Amino acid sequence: WIGALPGVLAQGMIWGIMAIGVFITFRILDIADLTVDGTICTGAAVCAVLLVSGVNAWAAIAIATLAGVLCGLITGILHTFFGIPAILAGILTQMILWSANLIIMGKANVALTAVSDSKLISNLDTESLVSNLILLGFVVAVAGLLYWFFGTELGCSLRATGCNPNMSRAQGINTDFCKVLGLMISNGLVALSSALLAQYQGFADVNMGRGAIVIGLAAVIIGEAIFSRIFRNFALRLLAVAFGSILYYLVLQTVIWMGIDTDLLKMLSALVVAVFLAVPYWKGKYFAKPAKRGGKNNA
């Protein structure tokens, strides 16, 4: 179990970037975006194909991130311009991306075995300290940039849109634009995560995105449940989501170490998300102290 720890930390941080993207739509915009399952594969597919073609690793990651931004744009247009509910818009984009990913790769999967290590980000394909430091740098950079962005006027408009769209429109905020922008940023981060994942695991596969949204939600819920009383600052809340992803993979590794059938992992993941989503409801309904009625007695 201890020997697998570096790999668990690496995977947790990679998926943590994806979870931050899910946090933007799920918590800030209050949108359930199912595009994630398709975007995960798109980012990895674009990155893998470019690497096999001899493109620099950093350029491949940047282009893969832009591909994810485009995925978010498609969902945003379907939702705002065509008036399709966000959850259905995400499903439609996900279906589009299934075919698009097969076209990008030309087959069901692309291996990076032919790509020399010198063309990859240093040691990202190995479970080492350097690999984890690189990934930690990505997580911190993402959290820092988002903290700066959401402190700008545009970022505040985006947060206001998710909090109260009607009041935001009354204040002159273009809520449709903010929704599209939020979806683009979210899916760009998802694609960035999958581009790193493709280099880490050495391949891109058309099925690699199945259940990704569950992992993202699990990371968000676990991070909030454990660190919400400690991390009040917005940047720290973003890092808490990444920590939630690491904890998720630690639990997953523990389950595997205990010898539980790996065929049950998806079910266990869904149950973990269900329980953590239910905790705030149970806490408010069964454990909250009843409010006192009436005023104070006259002295």
XYZ file of C-alpha atoms in Angstrom:
299
model
C 0.000 0.000 0.000
C 2.784 2.436 0.923
C 4.581 1.675 -2.347
C 1.513 2.760 -4.297
C 1.255 6.084 -2.439
C 3.224 8.239 -4.969
C 1.012 7.008 -7.795
C -2.130 7.624 -5.740
C -1.032 11.196 -4.977
C -0.236 11.815 -8.648
C -3.611 10.548 -9.832
C -5.357 12.491 -7.100
C -3.755 15.767 -8.190
C -4.444 15.122 -11.887
C -8.100 14.420 -11.213
C -8.078 17.290 -8.720
C -7.662 19.745 -11.603
C -10.670 18.139 -13.259
C -12.590 18.402 -9.973
C -11.863 22.137 -9.812
C -13.460 22.413 -13.248
C -16.512 20.521 -11.959
C -16.584 22.842 -8.930
C -16.956 25.869 -11.224
C -20.101 24.547 -12.890
C -21.575 22.626 -9.959
C -21.004 25.133 -7.143
C -20.419 28.515 -8.779
C -22.794 28.342 -11.769
C -25.198 25.833 -10.184
C -25.161 23.776 -13.396
C -24.915 19.996 -13.643
C -22.570 19.725 -16.629
C -22.327 16.204 -18.043
C -19.987 17.326 -20.827
C -17.156 16.260 -18.533
C -17.343 12.579 -19.489
C -16.696 13.501 -23.120
C -14.216 16.315 -22.531
C -11.955 14.034 -20.479
C -11.391 11.876 -23.540
C -11.112 14.848 -25.915
C -8.255 16.449 -23.988
C -6.377 13.154 -23.734
C -7.025 12.285 -27.398
C -5.806 15.629 -28.710
C -2.716 15.559 -26.492
C -1.846 11.951 -27.397
C -2.255 12.455 -31.148
C -0.119 15.600 -31.084
C 2.600 13.898 -29.046
C 2.707 10.955 -31.452
C 2.995 13.480 -34.290
C 6.074 14.989 -32.654
C 4.557 18.137 -31.142
C 6.157 19.545 -27.987
C 4.497 18.316 -24.780
C 3.692 21.806 -23.479
C 2.177 22.819 -26.812
C 0.152 19.598 -26.879
C -1.233 20.343 -23.405
C -2.122 23.911 -24.403
C -3.926 22.797 -27.566
C -5.738 20.048 -25.654
C -6.906 22.668 -23.135
C -8.240 24.829 -25.971
C -10.088 21.780 -27.323
C -11.766 21.467 -23.922
C -12.694 25.155 -24.026
C -14.383 24.499 -27.388
C -16.333 21.610 -25.842
C -17.620 23.952 -23.151
C -18.529 26.510 -25.824
C -20.675 23.925 -27.630
C -22.541 23.062 -24.429
C -22.943 26.747 -23.602
C -24.410 27.568 -27.011
C -26.807 24.625 -26.834
C -27.918 25.803 -23.395
C -28.199 29.554 -23.940
C -28.825 30.096 -27.664
C -30.951 26.990 -28.296
C -32.645 27.092 -24.902
C -31.827 23.448 -24.063
C -31.627 22.653 -20.322
C -28.020 22.505 -19.156
C -28.060 18.824 -18.230
C -29.456 17.835 -21.651
C -27.038 20.172 -23.419
C -24.164 18.394 -21.672
C -25.500 14.998 -22.713
C -25.829 16.108 -26.338
C -22.282 17.481 -26.391
C -21.065 14.275 -24.781
C -22.655 12.288 -27.613
C -21.067 14.581 -30.196
C -17.678 14.170 -28.549
C -17.878 10.367 -28.649
C -17.756 10.474 -32.447
C -15.352 13.409 -32.478
C -12.893 11.585 -30.221
C -12.904 8.538 -32.511
C -12.230 10.822 -35.482
C -9.390 12.582 -33.639
C -7.655 9.342 -32.677
C -8.606 7.376 -35.765
C -9.226 4.351 -33.523
C -10.393 3.459 -30.037
C -7.083 4.261 -28.318
C -3.682 5.819 -28.912
C -0.583 4.599 -27.052
C 2.402 6.822 -26.279
C 4.902 3.969 -26.231
C 6.561 5.296 -29.397
C 7.041 8.768 -27.879
C 10.459 9.189 -26.310
C 10.672 10.384 -22.706
C 12.545 13.483 -23.827
C 9.400 14.694 -25.626
C 7.232 14.304 -22.531
C 7.137 16.539 -19.472
C 10.034 15.444 -17.283
C 9.187 12.306 -15.279
C 5.432 12.817 -15.616
C 5.040 9.231 -16.780
C 6.702 7.830 -13.643
C 5.529 7.597 -10.044
C 8.265 9.780 -8.578
C 8.746 12.815 -6.362
C 9.497 14.972 -9.405
C 6.227 13.881 -11.021
C 4.257 14.813 -7.922
C 6.009 18.173 -7.604
C 5.180 19.011 -11.236
C 1.537 18.084 -10.719
C 1.396 20.033 -7.458
C 2.698 23.034 -9.388
C -0.153 22.644 -11.898
C -2.755 22.463 -9.105
C -1.411 25.530 -7.295
C -1.129 27.491 -10.549
C -4.714 26.652 -11.515
C -6.033 27.633 -8.069
C -4.010 30.862 -8.110
C -5.180 31.911 -11.583
C -8.806 31.164 -10.776
C -8.545 33.072 -7.492
C -7.289 36.095 -9.422
C -9.905 35.737 -12.162
C -12.884 35.413 -9.837
C -11.748 38.564 -8.069
C -12.057 40.585 -11.278
C -15.254 42.307 -12.400
C -15.932 39.595 -14.968
C -15.268 36.850 -12.449
C -17.593 38.463 -9.910
C -20.257 38.704 -12.610
C -19.889 34.988 -13.237
C -20.260 34.220 -9.531
C -23.281 36.510 -9.286
C -24.885 34.729 -12.237
C -24.681 31.405 -10.459
C -25.876 32.892 -7.162
C -28.899 34.819 -8.453
C -29.356 35.058 -12.250
C -32.487 37.214 -12.046
C -30.850 39.845 -9.859
C -27.717 39.664 -12.028
C -29.749 40.458 -15.138
C -31.405 43.334 -13.286
C -27.911 44.721 -12.613
C -27.085 44.615 -16.329
C -24.989 41.408 -16.316
C -25.160 39.291 -19.459
C -25.947 36.013 -17.709
C -25.931 33.944 -20.909
C -22.385 35.079 -21.663
C -21.313 34.299 -18.104
C -22.782 30.799 -18.301
C -20.997 30.096 -21.573
C -17.743 31.483 -20.188
C -18.031 29.368 -17.044
C -18.647 26.221 -19.074
C -15.651 27.031 -21.286
C -13.323 27.540 -18.307
C -14.616 24.396 -16.602
C -14.159 22.144 -19.619
C -10.790 23.711 -20.392
C -9.601 22.600 -16.948
C -11.085 19.136 -17.518
C -9.168 18.831 -20.788
C -5.976 20.078 -19.117
C -6.389 17.367 -16.509
C -6.900 14.654 -19.123
C -3.914 15.843 -21.166
C -1.751 15.348 -18.075
C -3.468 12.013 -17.441
C -2.678 10.785 -20.962
C 1.022 11.509 -20.422
C 0.964 9.961 -16.968
C -0.715 6.690 -17.937
C 0.828 6.506 -21.424
C -2.305 6.315 -23.562
C -5.650 7.858 -24.466
C -8.761 5.712 -24.751
C -12.257 6.515 -25.981
C -13.775 5.001 -22.808
C -11.553 6.798 -20.313
C -14.195 9.421 -19.536
C -16.913 7.084 -18.329
C -17.877 7.982 -14.774
C -15.535 10.993 -14.686
C -18.307 13.274 -13.464
C -18.827 10.974 -10.458
C -15.139 11.272 -9.532
C -15.326 15.047 -9.908
C -18.432 15.316 -7.744
C -16.921 12.978 -5.167
C -13.829 15.186 -4.930
C -15.924 18.349 -4.588
C -18.215 16.887 -1.931
C -15.427 15.219 0.070
C -13.273 18.365 -0.050
C -16.143 20.551 1.150
C -17.271 18.122 3.845
C -13.811 17.807 5.392
C -12.215 21.208 4.821
C -15.192 23.613 4.733
C -14.731 24.705 8.371
C -10.995 25.222 7.863
C -10.786 26.746 4.376
C -12.894 29.915 4.090
C -10.807 31.718 1.494
C -11.886 31.073 -2.114
C -8.410 29.951 -3.214
C -8.251 27.513 -0.315
C -11.691 26.192 -1.247
C -10.327 25.388 -4.688
C -7.365 23.582 -3.130
C -9.790 21.729 -0.841
C -11.428 20.266 -3.948
C -8.039 18.981 -5.121
C -7.395 17.549 -1.644
C -10.788 15.868 -1.869
C -9.663 14.160 -5.070
C -6.494 12.912 -3.365
C -8.528 11.571 -0.432
C -10.887 9.874 -2.880
C -8.004 8.019 -4.498
C -6.521 7.161 -1.111
C -9.831 5.565 -0.145
C -9.963 3.818 -3.522
C -6.458 2.432 -3.057
C -7.354 1.247 0.429
C -10.399 -0.551 -0.966
C -8.239 -2.279 -3.571
C -5.635 -3.157 -0.921
C -8.365 -4.758 1.201
C -9.129 -7.105 -1.678
C -12.626 -5.855 -2.527
C -13.747 -6.768 -6.054
C -12.649 -3.957 -8.409
C -15.861 -4.466 -10.406
C -17.635 -2.774 -7.503
C -15.533 0.417 -7.566
C -17.988 2.423 -9.679
C -20.836 1.469 -7.361
C -18.772 2.362 -4.298
C -17.885 5.724 -5.861
C -21.557 6.486 -6.462
C -22.411 5.506 -2.885
C -19.658 7.755 -1.509
C -21.044 10.728 -3.463
C -24.614 9.913 -2.353
C -23.622 9.761 1.321
C -21.625 12.998 1.276
C -24.451 14.770 -0.570
C -26.930 13.526 2.016
C -24.870 14.559 5.063
C -25.797 18.303 4.920
C -29.482 17.369 4.556
C -29.369 14.908 7.453
C -27.458 17.411 9.556
C -30.042 20.132 8.968
C -33.057 17.858 9.441
C -32.056 15.582 12.294
C -29.205 17.232 14.176
C -29.840 20.982 13.975
C -31.068 22.596 17.160
C -34.660 23.840 16.852
C -34.954 27.606 16.681
C -36.413 29.266 19.746
C -39.686 31.064 19.191
C -40.884 34.168 20.933
C -39.002 37.058 22.453
C -37.125 37.241 25.705
C -39.088 37.558 28.920
C -39.263 41.065 30.346
C -36.776 41.660 33.140
